Short mmCIF file of C-alpha atoms and ligand atoms in Angstrom, two decimals:
data_model
loop_
_atom_site.label_atom_id
_atom_site.label_comp_id
_atom_site.label_asym_id
_atom_site.label_seq_id
_atom_site.Cartn_x
_atom_site.Cartn_y
_atom_site.Cartn_z
CA MET O 1 -0.12 -0.01 0.07
CA HIS O 2 1.40 3.51 -0.84
CA HIS O 3 0.11 7.08 -1.59
CA PHE O 4 1.33 7.36 -5.20
CA THR O 5 -1.58 7.29 -7.50
CA TYR O 6 -2.93 9.22 -10.71
CA ARG O 7 -4.96 11.99 -10.13
CA ASP O 8 -6.26 14.06 -13.31
CA GLY O 9 -3.94 12.11 -15.24
CA VAL O 10 -0.76 13.17 -13.50
CA LEU O 11 1.28 10.85 -11.06
CA HIS O 12 0.94 12.20 -7.45
CA ALA O 13 2.45 11.71 -4.15
CA GLU O 14 -0.40 12.14 -1.67
CA ASP O 15 -2.25 15.36 -3.05
CA VAL O 16 0.74 16.82 -4.69
CA SER O 17 1.49 16.31 -8.46
CA LEU O 18 5.00 15.23 -9.29
CA SER O 19 5.18 17.24 -12.37
CA ALA O 20 4.58 20.37 -9.88
CA ILE O 21 7.56 19.26 -7.79
CA ALA O 22 9.72 18.83 -10.93
CA GLU O 23 8.69 22.33 -12.16
CA ALA O 24 10.01 23.63 -8.98
CA SER O 25 12.81 21.51 -7.98
CA GLY O 26 14.23 20.24 -11.45
CA THR O 27 14.98 16.35 -12.07
CA PRO O 28 15.98 13.79 -10.59
CA PHE O 29 14.44 14.01 -7.33
CA TYR O 30 13.50 11.48 -4.49
CA CYS O 31 10.04 11.70 -3.16
CA TYR O 32 8.69 10.54 -0.14
CA SER O 33 5.05 10.20 1.22
CA SER O 34 4.67 10.91 4.92
CA ALA O 35 1.19 8.85 5.24
CA THR O 36 2.90 5.80 3.61
CA LEU O 37 5.74 5.92 6.09
CA VAL O 38 3.74 6.34 9.10
CA ARG O 39 1.20 3.87 7.89
CA HIS O 40 3.99 1.37 7.60
CA TYR O 41 5.42 2.01 10.78
CA GLN O 42 1.98 1.86 12.39
CA VAL O 43 0.67 -1.25 10.98
CA PHE O 44 3.81 -3.19 12.06
CA ALA O 45 3.69 -1.56 15.76
CA ASP O 46 -0.14 -2.42 15.95
CA ALA O 47 0.67 -6.09 15.17
CA PHE O 48 2.24 -6.22 18.55
CA SER O 49 0.41 -3.99 20.47
CA ASN O 50 -0.10 -6.35 23.45
CA THR O 51 3.41 -7.46 23.36
CA ASP O 52 6.41 -5.63 25.02
CA THR O 53 8.25 -4.41 21.90
CA LEU O 54 10.79 -1.98 20.51
CA VAL O 55 10.43 -1.34 16.79
CA CYS O 56 13.84 -0.09 15.88
CA TYR O 57 13.82 1.26 12.25
CA ALA O 58 16.87 0.34 10.42
CA ILE O 59 18.40 3.78 9.51
CA LYS O 60 20.28 2.46 6.99
CA SER O 61 17.50 2.24 4.49
CA ASN O 62 16.59 5.83 4.61
CA SER O 63 18.42 8.08 6.89
CA ASN O 64 17.24 11.49 5.96
CA LEU O 65 16.71 13.34 9.40
CA ALA O 66 13.14 14.59 8.59
CA ILE O 67 12.02 10.80 8.18
CA LEU O 68 13.95 9.88 11.04
CA ARG O 69 12.04 12.70 13.32
CA MET O 70 8.50 11.50 11.79
CA LEU O 71 9.27 7.98 12.69
CA GLY O 72 10.46 9.00 16.15
CA GLN O 73 7.35 10.88 16.94
CA PHE O 74 5.28 7.61 16.46
CA GLY O 75 7.50 6.11 18.92
CA ALA O 76 9.86 4.30 16.68
CA GLY O 77 13.50 3.46 17.81
CA MET O 78 16.36 3.23 15.81
CA ASP O 79 18.91 0.35 14.52
CA ILE O 80 22.23 1.90 13.95
CA VAL O 81 25.36 0.51 12.22
CA SER O 82 27.84 3.70 12.69
CA GLU O 83 28.37 6.63 15.07
CA GLY O 84 27.21 8.58 12.01
CA GLU O 85 23.90 7.03 12.20
CA LEU O 86 23.85 7.17 15.98
CA ARG O 87 24.34 10.99 15.52
CA ARG O 88 21.48 11.17 13.00
CA ALA O 89 19.12 9.53 15.31
CA ARG O 90 20.14 11.92 18.26
CA ALA O 91 19.88 15.02 16.03
CA ALA O 92 16.47 13.82 14.92
CA GLY O 93 15.36 13.63 18.66
CA ILE O 94 15.22 9.87 18.95
CA PRO O 95 16.02 9.01 22.85
CA ALA O 96 19.20 6.75 22.83
CA GLU O 97 17.24 4.30 24.86
CA ARG O 98 15.42 3.34 22.03
CA VAL O 99 18.80 2.78 20.02
CA VAL O 100 20.37 -0.50 19.15
CA PHE O 101 23.79 -0.96 17.44
CA SER O 102 24.64 -3.22 14.72
CA GLY O 103 27.58 -3.97 12.71
CA VAL O 104 30.59 -6.37 12.32
CA GLY O 105 33.19 -3.53 12.80
CA LYS O 106 32.08 -0.96 15.76
CA THR O 107 35.56 0.96 16.56
CA ARG O 108 36.32 1.64 20.31
CA ALA O 109 35.68 5.22 19.66
CA GLU O 110 32.00 4.30 18.29
CA ILE O 111 31.49 1.83 21.19
CA ALA O 112 32.65 4.64 23.43
CA HIS O 113 30.38 7.20 22.11
CA ALA O 114 27.28 4.84 22.18
CA LEU O 115 28.01 4.06 25.79
CA GLU O 116 28.05 7.95 26.61
CA GLU O 117 24.75 8.13 24.91
CA GLY O 118 23.34 5.16 26.60
CA ILE O 119 22.11 3.45 24.00
CA PHE O 120 19.65 0.08 24.59
CA ALA O 121 22.22 -2.67 23.36
CA PHE O 122 24.90 -3.69 21.23
CA ASN O 123 24.59 -6.43 18.65
CA VAL O 124 27.77 -8.09 19.16
CA GLU O 125 29.17 -10.03 16.26
CA SER O 126 32.40 -11.40 17.46
CA GLU O 127 34.03 -12.56 20.48
CA ALA O 128 36.82 -9.81 19.63
CA GLU O 129 34.38 -7.24 19.72
CA LEU O 130 32.87 -8.51 23.10
CA HIS O 131 36.36 -7.95 24.45
CA ALA O 132 36.49 -4.56 23.09
CA ILE O 133 33.30 -3.41 24.54
CA SER O 134 34.08 -4.75 27.71
CA GLU O 135 37.22 -2.97 27.98
CA VAL O 136 35.85 0.35 26.85
CA ALA O 137 32.73 0.10 29.22
CA THR O 138 34.95 -0.92 32.22
CA ALA O 139 37.09 2.24 31.35
CA LYS O 140 34.23 4.24 31.64
CA GLY O 141 32.56 2.53 34.53
CA ALA O 142 29.78 1.87 32.56
CA THR O 143 27.87 -1.57 31.59
CA ALA O 144 27.02 -2.37 28.08
CA ARG O 145 23.68 -4.04 27.48
CA ILE O 146 24.49 -6.68 24.72
CA ALA O 147 22.79 -9.27 22.40
CA PHE O 148 25.14 -11.81 20.47
CA ARG O 149 24.12 -11.78 17.03
CA ILE O 150 23.63 -15.32 16.16
CA ASN O 151 24.48 -16.62 12.66
CA PRO O 152 21.64 -19.72 12.35
CA ASP O 153 22.90 -20.91 9.13
CA VAL O 154 19.61 -20.74 7.28
CA ASP O 155 19.02 -20.07 3.75
CA ALA O 156 17.05 -16.50 3.43
CA GLN O 157 16.23 -17.38 -0.12
CA THR O 158 17.33 -14.02 -1.12
CA HIS O 159 19.88 -12.01 -3.37
CA ALA O 160 23.31 -13.40 -2.38
CA LYS O 161 24.63 -9.74 -1.89
CA ILE O 162 21.64 -9.42 1.00
CA SER O 163 21.83 -12.69 2.64
CA THR O 164 23.48 -12.54 6.06
CA GLY O 165 22.25 -15.66 7.82
CA ARG O 166 24.25 -18.47 6.10
CA ALA O 167 27.38 -19.64 7.78
CA GLU O 168 29.84 -18.35 5.00
CA ASN O 169 28.47 -14.86 5.74
CA LYS O 170 30.66 -12.47 7.71
CA PHE O 171 27.72 -11.43 10.30
CA GLY O 172 27.26 -12.82 13.79
CA GLU O 173 28.75 -16.09 15.47
CA PRO O 174 27.68 -19.33 14.44
CA TRP O 175 24.73 -20.61 16.74
CA GLN O 176 26.79 -23.61 18.17
CA GLU O 177 29.12 -20.98 19.78
CA ALA O 178 26.04 -19.44 21.79
CA PRO O 179 26.80 -21.41 25.32
CA ARG O 180 30.44 -20.87 25.19
CA LEU O 181 29.88 -16.93 24.28
CA TYR O 182 27.41 -16.08 26.83
CA ALA O 183 29.58 -17.99 29.55
CA LEU O 184 32.38 -15.70 28.38
CA ALA O 185 30.19 -12.64 28.68
CA ARG O 186 28.76 -13.54 32.31
CA ASP O 187 32.62 -13.37 33.20
CA LEU O 188 33.58 -10.19 31.66
CA PRO O 189 33.21 -6.97 33.40
CA GLY O 190 31.12 -3.96 32.11
CA ILE O 191 28.99 -6.60 30.11
CA GLU O 192 25.30 -7.72 30.49
CA ALA O 193 24.34 -10.25 28.06
CA ALA O 194 20.62 -9.91 28.09
CA GLY O 195 19.43 -10.66 24.73
CA VAL O 196 19.72 -12.64 21.68
CA HIS O 197 20.09 -11.28 18.10
CA MET O 198 19.34 -12.68 14.61
CA HIS O 199 18.88 -11.10 11.19
CA ILE O 200 19.28 -13.11 8.40
CA GLY O 201 19.06 -11.05 5.51
CA SER O 202 17.09 -8.45 3.43
CA GLN O 203 14.15 -8.57 0.68
CA ILE O 204 13.10 -11.77 2.02
CA THR O 205 9.67 -12.97 0.41
CA ARG O 206 8.76 -16.23 2.12
CA LEU O 207 8.12 -16.85 5.69
CA GLU O 208 9.89 -20.32 5.90
CA PRO O 209 13.30 -18.95 6.24
CA PHE O 210 11.91 -16.69 9.24
CA ALA O 211 10.51 -19.85 10.80
CA ASN O 212 13.63 -21.64 10.74
CA ALA O 213 15.63 -18.95 12.23
CA PHE O 214 12.86 -18.10 14.92
CA THR O 215 12.59 -21.94 15.76
CA LEU O 216 16.30 -22.16 16.39
CA LEU O 217 16.37 -18.72 18.49
CA ALA O 218 13.54 -19.81 20.78
CA LYS O 219 15.56 -22.96 21.42
CA LEU O 220 18.63 -21.02 22.14
CA VAL O 221 16.82 -18.95 24.65
CA GLY O 222 15.75 -22.11 26.31
CA ASN O 223 19.19 -23.40 26.42
CA LEU O 224 20.71 -20.14 27.65
CA ARG O 225 18.19 -19.95 30.42
CA ALA O 226 18.62 -23.54 31.66
CA GLU O 227 22.43 -22.43 31.93
CA GLY O 228 21.51 -19.41 34.12
CA HIS O 229 21.71 -16.52 31.72
CA ASN O 230 18.90 -14.02 32.21
CA ILE O 231 17.57 -13.28 28.64
CA GLU O 232 15.18 -10.62 28.54
CA PHE O 233 14.88 -9.41 25.03
CA VAL O 234 15.20 -11.33 21.70
CA ASN O 235 16.04 -9.19 18.31
CA VAL O 236 14.79 -10.78 15.19
CA GLY O 237 16.31 -8.26 13.12
CA GLY O 238 14.80 -7.00 9.61
CA GLY O 239 14.44 -8.58 6.28
CA LEU O 240 10.70 -8.59 5.60
CA GLY O 241 10.53 -8.18 1.77
CA ILE O 242 7.97 -5.73 -0.23
CA PRO O 243 6.71 -5.93 -3.50
CA TYR O 244 8.78 -4.34 -6.24
CA HIS O 245 6.78 -5.88 -9.12
CA GLY O 246 3.16 -3.73 -9.06
CA GLU O 247 1.69 -6.81 -10.55
CA GLY O 248 3.88 -9.72 -9.36
CA GLU O 249 4.05 -12.12 -6.16
CA LEU O 250 3.11 -10.40 -3.14
CA PRO O 251 5.62 -11.08 0.16
CA PRO O 252 4.16 -12.06 3.42
CA SER O 253 1.93 -9.33 4.88
CA GLN O 254 3.08 -7.75 8.26
CA GLU O 255 0.12 -9.57 9.79
CA ASP O 256 1.49 -13.09 8.96
CA TYR O 257 4.89 -12.23 9.98
CA ALA O 258 3.47 -10.96 13.27
CA ALA O 259 1.65 -14.08 13.60
CA LEU O 260 4.68 -16.09 13.17
CA VAL O 261 6.69 -14.24 15.57
CA ARG O 262 4.00 -14.72 18.14
CA GLU O 263 3.83 -18.26 17.56
CA LYS O 264 7.45 -19.35 17.79
CA LEU O 265 8.63 -16.63 20.11
CA GLY O 266 5.62 -15.42 22.30
CA GLY O 267 5.79 -17.84 24.72
CA LEU O 268 9.10 -16.78 25.78
CA GLY O 269 8.13 -13.72 27.97
CA CYS O 270 10.90 -11.75 26.42
CA ARG O 271 10.74 -8.09 25.12
CA LEU O 272 10.44 -8.09 21.29
CA VAL O 273 13.11 -6.03 19.44
CA PHE O 274 12.51 -5.43 15.69
CA GLU O 275 14.78 -4.04 12.90
CA PRO O 276 12.83 -3.26 10.22
CA GLY O 277 14.14 -0.93 7.09
CA ARG O 278 12.72 -1.60 3.78
CA MET O 279 9.40 -2.60 5.08
CA ILE O 280 8.79 0.97 6.35
CA SER O 281 10.52 2.97 3.87
CA GLY O 282 10.71 0.94 0.73
CA ASN O 283 7.63 1.85 -1.09
CA ALA O 284 7.15 5.34 0.56
CA GLY O 285 9.51 6.87 -2.19
CA VAL O 286 9.97 7.29 -5.69
CA LEU O 287 12.99 8.77 -7.91
CA VAL O 288 11.49 10.94 -10.50
CA ALA O 289 13.47 11.50 -13.47
CA SER O 290 13.17 12.79 -17.14
CA VAL O 291 14.16 11.66 -20.36
CA ILE O 292 17.12 13.11 -22.23
CA TYR O 293 17.17 11.34 -25.33
CA ASN O 294 15.91 8.29 -27.31
CA LYS O 295 18.48 5.95 -29.13
CA GLU O 296 18.08 3.03 -31.45
CA THR O 297 20.83 0.81 -32.50
CA ASN O 298 20.48 -2.44 -34.63
CA ALA O 299 20.29 -4.55 -31.31
CA LYS O 300 18.47 -2.34 -28.95
CA ARG O 301 16.24 0.61 -27.98
CA PHE O 302 17.67 2.81 -25.10
CA LEU O 303 15.76 5.46 -23.00
CA ILE O 304 18.47 7.84 -21.68
CA VAL O 305 17.60 9.77 -18.71
CA ASP O 306 18.94 11.87 -16.33
CA ALA O 307 19.02 9.73 -13.22
CA ALA O 308 21.92 6.96 -13.08
CA MET O 309 23.61 4.36 -11.29
CA ASN O 310 25.04 6.73 -8.93
CA ASP O 311 21.63 8.12 -8.14
CA LEU O 312 19.83 4.60 -7.63
CA ILE O 313 22.08 1.63 -7.42
CA ARG O 314 19.80 -1.29 -6.78
CA PRO O 315 19.54 -2.42 -10.19
CA THR O 316 23.01 -2.29 -11.06
CA LEU O 317 24.18 -3.87 -7.80
CA TYR O 318 21.56 -6.53 -7.01
CA ASP O 319 19.63 -6.82 -10.54
CA ALA O 320 16.78 -5.47 -8.66
CA HIS O 321 13.69 -4.99 -10.53
CA GLN O 322 11.78 -1.59 -9.82
CA ASP O 323 8.70 -0.69 -11.57
CA ILE O 324 8.81 2.40 -13.90
CA LEU O 325 5.87 4.49 -14.51
CA PRO O 326 5.24 7.68 -16.54
CA VAL O 327 4.15 10.77 -14.79
CA ASN O 328 1.56 11.68 -17.49
CA GLU O 329 -0.87 8.73 -17.39
CA ALA O 330 -2.07 8.95 -20.82
CA LEU O 331 1.05 7.31 -21.90
CA LEU O 332 -0.04 4.19 -20.41
CA ALA O 333 -2.44 3.75 -23.07
CA GLU O 334 0.17 4.07 -25.78
CA PRO O 335 1.79 0.63 -27.16
CA ARG O 336 4.89 -0.61 -25.22
CA ILE O 337 8.48 -1.25 -26.43
CA ALA O 338 11.46 -3.00 -24.72
CA GLN O 339 13.71 -0.52 -23.85
CA ASP O 340 16.84 -0.11 -21.83
CA VAL O 341 16.41 2.63 -19.50
CA VAL O 342 20.32 4.06 -18.95
CA GLY O 343 21.80 7.03 -17.20
CA PRO O 344 24.48 9.27 -18.63
CA VAL O 345 27.07 7.54 -16.30
CA CYS O 346 29.98 6.08 -18.49
CA GLU O 347 29.53 2.50 -17.28
CA SER O 348 27.80 -0.31 -19.24
CA SER O 349 26.48 -1.16 -15.74
CA ASP O 350 24.69 1.84 -15.42
CA PHE O 351 20.89 1.34 -15.91
CA LEU O 352 17.91 1.43 -13.97
CA ALA O 353 15.76 -1.14 -16.24
CA LYS O 354 16.86 -3.47 -19.09
CA GLY O 355 14.72 -4.58 -21.85
CA ARG O 356 11.60 -2.98 -19.89
CA GLU O 357 8.35 -2.83 -21.98
CA LEU O 358 7.70 0.86 -21.87
CA PRO O 359 5.77 3.52 -23.99
CA LEU O 360 8.03 5.81 -25.97
CA MET O 361 8.74 8.71 -24.18
CA ALA O 362 9.89 12.07 -25.76
CA PRO O 363 12.62 14.03 -24.06
CA GLY O 364 11.48 16.12 -21.12
CA GLU O 365 8.86 13.45 -20.57
CA LEU O 366 8.54 12.56 -16.67
CA PHE O 367 8.53 9.13 -14.95
CA ALA O 368 8.70 7.68 -11.28
CA VAL O 369 10.91 4.63 -10.54
CA MET O 370 9.00 3.17 -8.12
CA THR O 371 9.81 1.72 -4.51
CA ALA O 372 12.88 3.68 -4.10
CA GLY O 373 12.42 4.74 -0.84
CA ALA O 374 14.63 2.29 0.77
CA TYR O 375 18.27 2.10 -0.08
CA GLY O 376 17.89 4.72 -2.76
CA ALA O 377 19.17 8.20 -1.62
CA VAL O 378 21.27 6.52 1.24
CA GLN O 379 23.49 4.46 -1.57
CA ALA O 380 23.73 7.32 -3.91
CA ASN O 381 27.13 8.84 -4.50
CA ASP O 382 28.72 11.70 -6.96
CA TYR O 383 30.41 9.29 -9.05
CA ASN O 384 31.23 10.99 -12.62
CA SER O 385 30.80 14.27 -10.62
CA ARG O 386 27.26 14.28 -10.79
CA LEU O 387 25.43 16.33 -8.11
CA ARG O 388 23.65 14.39 -5.14
CA VAL O 389 19.91 14.55 -6.09
CA PRO O 390 17.44 16.47 -3.75
CA GLU O 391 15.04 14.75 -1.44
CA VAL O 392 11.40 15.57 -0.94
CA LEU O 393 8.65 14.76 1.74
CA VAL O 394 5.21 15.42 1.15
CA LYS O 395 2.28 15.57 3.69
CA GLY O 396 -1.19 15.84 2.25
CA SER O 397 -1.02 18.76 0.16
CA GLU O 398 2.26 20.27 1.34
CA TRP O 399 5.88 19.25 0.40
CA ALA O 400 9.15 20.51 1.45
CA LEU O 401 12.72 20.10 0.40
CA ILE O 402 14.48 17.84 3.07
CA ARG O 403 17.70 17.83 1.30
CA PRO O 404 18.45 20.44 -1.28
CA ARG O 405 20.03 19.37 -4.51
CA GLN O 406 23.87 19.75 -4.02
CA THR O 407 25.54 22.38 -5.76
CA TYR O 408 28.81 22.53 -7.97
CA ASP O 409 30.19 24.93 -5.43
CA GLU O 410 29.71 22.24 -2.63
CA MET O 411 30.98 19.53 -4.62
CA LEU O 412 34.27 21.46 -5.80
CA GLY O 413 34.65 23.14 -2.38
CA ALA O 414 34.82 19.85 -0.45
CA GLU O 415 38.32 19.12 -1.96
CA ARG O 416 41.85 20.83 -1.26
CA PHE O 417 44.90 21.30 -3.38
CA ALA O 418 47.99 19.50 -2.05
CA PRO O 419 50.26 22.46 -0.66
CA TRP O 420 52.93 21.48 -3.27
CA SER O 421 50.86 21.80 -5.96
N1 LIG I 1 19.13 -5.31 10.92
C1 LIG I 1 20.46 -5.27 10.44
C2 LIG I 1 21.27 -5.91 11.27
C3 LIG I 1 20.49 -5.12 8.93
O1 LIG I 1 21.76 -5.43 8.48
C4 LIG I 1 19.63 -4.88 8.11
C5 LIG I 1 19.92 -4.47 6.49
C6 LIG I 1 18.16 -4.36 8.55
C7 LIG I 1 17.95 -4.79 9.78
C8 LIG I 1 17.59 -3.92 8.17
O2 LIG I 1 16.81 -4.82 6.86
P1 LIG I 1 15.66 -4.67 6.02
O3 LIG I 1 14.33 -4.63 7.09
O4 LIG I 1 15.60 -3.28 5.35
O5 LIG I 1 15.59 -5.71 5.06
N2 LIG I 1 21.13 -2.38 -0.03
C9 LIG I 1 20.39 -3.60 -0.05
C10 LIG I 1 19.71 -4.11 1.23
C11 LIG I 1 20.84 -4.05 2.21
C12 LIG I 1 20.42 -4.44 3.65
C13 LIG I 1 21.31 -4.09 4.77
N3 LIG I 1 21.13 -4.76 6.35
C14 LIG I 1 19.25 -3.44 -1.13
O6 LIG I 1 19.06 -2.30 -1.63
O7 LIG I 1 18.45 -4.52 -1.16
#
């Protein structure tokens, strides 16, 4: 469900026409719908309304401060993976006690900063990290609440680049190591091992991998408790997939996912922590771009557009499909022709879609790449010295620039000549 629909023949974000925003801000730009974001957060939170839960939105999926503040106002906590993300959460007004810290390479400086802020918990990914946290906490006279990230070695049945719960992935510690690690943690100063964490991957479109992981998680909590560990919370990570094909197969609903969590973990009497990212921000955003040229060769027809892999890298990096809709609805009635939608970046890997059946679109015609709210703007860069594109937030009939377009002065001003040059 999202709030990008045609009205009077023009694609709108809530009550605002995307062509009006394009006229004011130029293209390309990211556009987010407040109503969609909040709805997704609330449906998820409501599914667990009678349970002690902490829903920590995965900042990495879309870290714009305006988005974080809005979710925070509805009670969301945050899942962070760097000091930068913690600073974003705090700048957006998120209380530190609603923050969990994931990631395999937290530095001592980052650990110290998170302890000073007083975050809820660290998701510990290795024995070496456990020792580092213990040392930093002890030096500060603090106690770090932790959950080991346990790698269950289950197949998340998703793209290899976003699968994290197999034994060969860098994430977490093998589940077989859990008894030894929790025993070690109990003996270390400055550590309170109060939880267990698992995150098996992203864009997971079937319940079965979750069911396998949760079954193991419940068993693990039972075993750890039998050994005298006080496990107060389980963190099941994120990963629930969303529909990228408008007419394609639907991933499990939040309600079905919630029912599975309750079935497998509800009886543990633990606080439930979640780290959803894409499920909240994914279809709350689109990337609006315009056509520069049409080009037809012996082999193919290309639609050359002003957005590129540096603005949205998902198709290039994960072979991701994202729907493309013309902003002008009348074009939908036109015959469709297979086209490669490509940007100006000098790489053959620069494309937004390959062989996509689309109506012919003339130079200047606007279109929207759908489902671009998660892992879109956050993965953008200025490769080929292309400016970072703006981000716009819509709420009802209002819209605001929540990140202006980078300027050439900003781009050039960020660098220095060496003193000897
Ligand atoms: N928790 C942890 C520890 C994670 O590593 C991630 C995502 C999440 C939660 C949130 O997962 P989500 O609910 O969004 O699936 N750039 C890729 C996705 C990378 C996911 C990284 N970790 C993409 O565009 O598909």
